[in-house]
Coordinates of C-alpha atoms in Angstrom, one line a residue:
M854 CA -16.7 13.1 -16.9
S855 CA -14.3 12.8 -18.1
D856 CA -12.3 9.8 -19.1
I857 CA -8.7 11.9 -17.7
F858 CA -9.8 12.4 -14.4
N859 CA -12.6 12.5 -12.5
L860 CA -14.0 15.9 -11.0
V861 CA -15.3 16.6 -7.6
R862 CA -16.1 19.7 -7.2
G863 CA -17.3 21.4 -3.3
N864 CA -18.2 25.2 -2.9
S865 CA -14.9 26.0 -0.2
P866 CA -12.5 27.4 -1.1
L867 CA -10.0 25.0 -1.3
L868 CA -9.0 22.5 -4.2
V869 CA -7.4 19.4 -3.3
S870 CA -5.2 17.3 -6.9
M871 CA -4.1 14.2 -6.6
P872 CA -1.9 14.2 -10.0
H873 CA -0.1 11.1 -9.6
S874 CA -3.0 8.1 -7.8
G875 CA -4.3 6.8 -11.1
E876 CA -3.4 3.5 -12.3
S877 CA -4.4 2.7 -15.5
L878 CA -1.7 2.6 -18.6
G879 CA -4.1 3.4 -21.8
P880 CA -3.1 2.8 -24.4
Y881 CA 0.6 1.8 -24.6
T882 CA 0.1 -1.0 -22.4
E883 CA 1.6 -4.0 -24.9
R884 CA 4.8 -2.1 -24.6
M885 CA 5.5 -1.3 -21.0
T886 CA 7.1 -4.6 -19.2
D887 CA 6.4 -6.7 -16.4
A888 CA 8.4 -3.9 -14.2
A889 CA 5.3 -1.6 -15.8
H890 CA 2.1 -3.6 -14.3
K891 CA 3.6 -3.4 -11.7
L892 CA 3.0 0.1 -11.2
T893 CA 5.2 0.8 -7.4
D894 CA 5.7 4.1 -8.7
T895 CA 1.6 4.6 -7.8
D896 CA 0.2 7.6 -5.3
W897 CA -2.1 4.4 -3.6
H898 CA -5.2 5.0 -2.4
L899 CA -5.7 8.2 -2.1
P900 CA -8.7 8.4 -3.0
K901 CA -9.3 6.1 -0.6
L902 CA -7.6 7.6 2.4
Y903 CA -8.5 11.2 1.2
A904 CA -12.3 9.7 1.4
F905 CA -14.0 11.7 4.6
L906 CA -13.1 15.1 1.9
A907 CA -16.6 13.9 0.4
D908 CA -17.3 15.6 4.2
M909 CA -15.7 19.0 3.9
D910 CA -17.5 20.6 0.4
V911 CA -13.5 21.1 -1.4
T912 CA -13.1 20.1 -4.7
V913 CA -11.1 17.4 -5.1
I914 CA -9.2 16.0 -8.6
A915 CA -8.2 13.0 -9.5
A916 CA -5.6 11.1 -12.6
N917 CA -7.6 8.3 -13.8
H918 CA -4.1 7.5 -15.9
S919 CA -0.1 6.2 -13.9
R920 CA 2.9 8.8 -14.1
Y921 CA 4.8 5.7 -16.8
V922 CA 1.9 7.5 -19.0
I923 CA 2.7 10.9 -18.7
D924 CA 4.3 13.6 -14.9
L925 CA 1.0 15.9 -14.5
N926 CA 3.0 17.4 -11.8
R927 CA 5.9 18.1 -14.3
D928 CA 6.8 21.0 -15.6
P929 CA 6.1 20.3 -20.7
S930 CA 8.9 21.4 -21.0
G931 CA 11.0 19.4 -19.4
K932 CA 12.8 21.4 -17.3
S933 CA 13.8 19.4 -13.8
L934 CA 12.2 20.7 -10.2
Y935 CA 15.6 19.9 -8.8
P936 CA 18.8 20.8 -9.9
G937 CA 21.8 18.1 -10.0
Q938 CA 19.3 15.4 -8.3
N939 CA 18.7 12.6 -9.9
V940 CA 15.3 12.5 -11.3
T941 CA 12.4 11.5 -13.9
E942 CA 11.1 12.3 -17.5
L943 CA 8.0 14.3 -17.7
C944 CA 7.1 10.6 -19.7
P945 CA 9.1 7.9 -17.7
T946 CA 11.4 5.1 -19.5
T947 CA 13.0 4.7 -15.9
T948 CA 10.9 2.7 -12.9
F949 CA 11.7 4.4 -9.3
P950 CA 14.5 1.1 -8.2
E951 CA 15.6 2.1 -12.3
E952 CA 13.7 -0.3 -14.2
Q953 CA 13.1 0.0 -17.7
I954 CA 8.7 0.6 -18.4
Y955 CA 9.2 -0.1 -22.4
L956 CA 10.4 -3.0 -23.8
D957 CA 13.0 -2.8 -26.3
G958 CA 12.2 -0.5 -29.1
E959 CA 9.6 1.3 -27.3
K960 CA 10.1 4.1 -25.7
P961 CA 8.0 7.3 -26.0
S962 CA 9.3 9.8 -28.6
D963 CA 9.7 13.1 -28.1
E964 CA 7.1 13.5 -30.8
E965 CA 4.2 11.2 -28.7
C966 CA 5.7 12.5 -25.8
A967 CA 4.5 15.9 -27.5
E968 CA 1.0 14.2 -28.3
R969 CA 0.6 12.9 -24.5
V970 CA 1.1 16.2 -22.9
E971 CA -2.2 17.3 -25.6
T972 CA -4.6 14.1 -24.6
Y973 CA -3.1 14.1 -21.0
W974 CA -1.7 17.1 -19.1
N975 CA -3.1 19.9 -20.4
P976 CA -7.0 18.7 -19.7
Y977 CA -5.8 18.7 -16.5
H978 CA -4.1 21.4 -15.7
S979 CA -6.8 22.8 -17.7
Q980 CA -9.2 22.4 -15.0
I981 CA -6.9 23.4 -12.0
E982 CA -6.4 26.7 -13.5
E983 CA -10.7 26.2 -14.3
E984 CA -11.1 25.6 -10.7
L985 CA -9.0 28.0 -9.3
A986 CA -10.7 30.9 -11.1
R987 CA -14.3 29.1 -9.8
L988 CA -13.3 28.7 -6.1
K989 CA -11.3 32.6 -6.3
A990 CA -14.2 34.2 -7.5
K991 CA -16.7 32.7 -5.7
H992 CA -13.9 33.8 -1.9
G993 CA -11.9 36.4 -3.6
Y994 CA -8.4 33.3 -3.0
A995 CA -8.4 30.0 -3.8
L996 CA -6.5 27.1 -2.0
L997 CA -4.5 23.8 -3.6
W998 CA -3.2 21.1 -1.5
D999 CA -1.8 18.4 -4.0
A1000 CA -1.7 15.2 -2.5
H1001 CA 1.1 12.7 -2.6
S1002 CA 2.7 9.7 -1.6
I1003 CA 5.7 7.8 -1.5
A1004 CA 8.0 4.6 -0.6
S1005 CA 9.5 5.6 2.7
E1006 CA 13.0 4.6 0.9
V1007 CA 14.0 5.7 -2.5
P1008 CA 17.7 5.3 -2.8
R1009 CA 17.4 7.9 -5.9
F1010 CA 16.2 10.3 -4.5
F1011 CA 17.5 10.2 -0.9
E1012 CA 19.2 9.1 1.7
G1013 CA 18.0 6.6 4.5
K1014 CA 14.4 7.4 5.1
L1015 CA 12.3 9.5 4.8
P1016 CA 9.8 11.2 7.0
D1017 CA 6.6 11.0 7.3
F1018 CA 5.3 13.9 6.5
N1019 CA 6.8 15.9 4.3
L1020 CA 5.1 19.9 3.7
G1021 CA 6.7 21.3 0.4
T1022 CA 6.0 24.9 0.4
N1023 CA 8.8 26.7 -2.9
S1024 CA 10.5 26.8 0.6
G1025 CA 7.7 29.7 1.3
A1026 CA 7.5 30.6 -2.1
S1027 CA 3.3 29.0 -3.5
C1028 CA 1.3 30.4 0.2
D1029 CA 1.8 33.1 3.4
A1030 CA 4.6 31.9 6.1
Q1031 CA 2.0 31.2 8.0
L1032 CA 0.2 29.4 6.6
G1033 CA 3.2 26.9 6.4
E1034 CA 4.0 27.2 9.7
E1035 CA 0.9 26.3 11.0
L1036 CA 0.7 23.3 9.0
L1037 CA 3.8 22.5 10.2
K1038 CA 3.0 22.8 14.0
I1039 CA -0.2 20.9 13.0
A1040 CA 1.5 17.6 11.7
E1041 CA 4.1 18.0 14.9
R1042 CA 1.3 17.2 17.5
F1043 CA 0.3 13.9 16.3
E1044 CA 3.9 12.4 17.9
N1045 CA 4.0 9.1 16.6
Y1046 CA 5.1 10.9 12.9
T1047 CA 7.7 12.9 12.0
A1048 CA 7.5 15.9 9.5
V1049 CA 9.2 18.5 8.2
L1050 CA 8.6 21.2 5.9
N1051 CA 10.7 22.2 2.4
G1052 CA 12.7 19.1 3.0
R1053 CA 14.0 17.3 0.6
F1054 CA 10.2 17.7 -1.0
K1055 CA 9.8 22.0 -1.7
G1056 CA 6.5 21.3 -4.0
G1057 CA 6.2 20.0 -7.6
F1058 CA 5.0 21.5 -10.5
I1059 CA 1.7 22.0 -9.5
T1060 CA 2.6 23.6 -5.9
R1061 CA 5.2 25.8 -7.9
K1062 CA 3.0 26.8 -10.9
Y1063 CA -0.6 27.7 -9.2
G1064 CA 1.6 28.9 -5.7
Q1065 CA 0.8 33.0 -6.1
P1066 CA -0.2 34.2 -2.5
E1067 CA 0.3 38.1 -4.0
K1068 CA -2.2 36.2 -6.9
G1069 CA -4.9 34.8 -4.0
I1070 CA -3.9 31.3 -4.1
H1071 CA -2.3 29.7 -1.5
A1072 CA -0.7 26.5 -3.3
V1073 CA 0.9 23.5 -0.6
Q1074 CA 1.8 19.9 -1.3
L1075 CA 1.9 17.3 1.3
E1076 CA 4.6 13.8 -0.4
L1077 CA 3.6 10.9 2.4
S1078 CA 5.2 8.5 3.4
Q1079 CA 3.6 5.2 2.0
I1080 CA 4.8 3.0 5.4
T1081 CA 2.2 5.1 7.8
Y1082 CA -1.2 3.7 5.5
M1083 CA -0.1 0.4 3.5
D1084 CA 2.3 -1.8 2.7
E1085 CA 5.3 -0.5 0.4
Q1086 CA 6.0 -4.0 -1.2
Y1087 CA 3.6 -5.2 -3.7
P1088 CA 1.0 -5.6 -4.3
F1089 CA 1.0 -2.4 -1.5
S1090 CA -2.3 -3.2 0.0
Y1091 CA -3.9 -0.6 2.0
L1092 CA -3.9 -1.1 5.6
N1093 CA -6.8 0.0 7.6
D1094 CA -5.5 0.3 10.8
K1095 CA -3.1 1.9 9.3
A1096 CA -4.7 4.2 7.5
F1097 CA -7.1 5.1 10.1
A1098 CA -4.4 6.7 12.8
V1099 CA -3.5 8.4 10.2
Q1100 CA -6.4 9.8 8.3
P1101 CA -7.2 12.7 11.9
C1102 CA -3.7 14.5 11.0
I1103 CA -3.9 14.5 7.8
E1104 CA -7.7 15.5 7.9
D1105 CA -6.3 18.4 10.3
L1106 CA -3.7 19.3 8.4
I1107 CA -6.7 20.4 5.4
K1108 CA -8.9 21.9 8.4
T1109 CA -6.0 23.9 9.0
M1110 CA -6.0 24.6 5.3
L1111 CA -9.5 25.7 5.7
R1112 CA -9.0 27.9 8.2
F1113 CA -7.2 30.4 6.2
K1114 CA -7.8 33.2 5.6
P1115 CA -5.6 35.5 3.4

């Protein structure tokens, strides 16, 4: 087992990626502020929320380190996914509420960021590539579900309250267009939740890089509002009743992915 990520291999065509669920600050913890230690921007509890995957024979890769160490869903060149909008860096220096992550004089240099790419980013992405190649060789195609969650209100990134289910397919470029529309229809059947396709979140680097339907790889991102399953205030507790209510919708979305045949 890698200390960079946890990997569970399945035999179905689907790989589920959780790049922001890690909580370790690694060797950098003493250089970070109290605000950073709260890990506010973590995609909290996703392995627990997606625990039903254990019965679906899918492959799951989940990062062990916090996005404050390095953001595995960013272009390593630093190129913005959303030009003109406020975004965090490859090695973030502020939290979503714009608190400082590092103590004075402790921000990582360009050289250190490059080292973190080598240590954390490259192994995670190499494993994604390996698993997608394995699944494509087995089935003739591969599917990727990039699992995320975010607070329902983050003024830095969007106005007002976010929809509950934010599906992203890079505006239809990362998967078969019919698949994206079918996923939206599934989410909309659950009347207690709101859903959107390619709204504020169209898919991050992972969805955009690996989603190549013309090559038989179909990728979708779900940015789930955290209000649907947890307490959005520190210490960010998992709320069993809320989670139990929202899990059937997530599970139906995953089943829809698995039924898809390009």
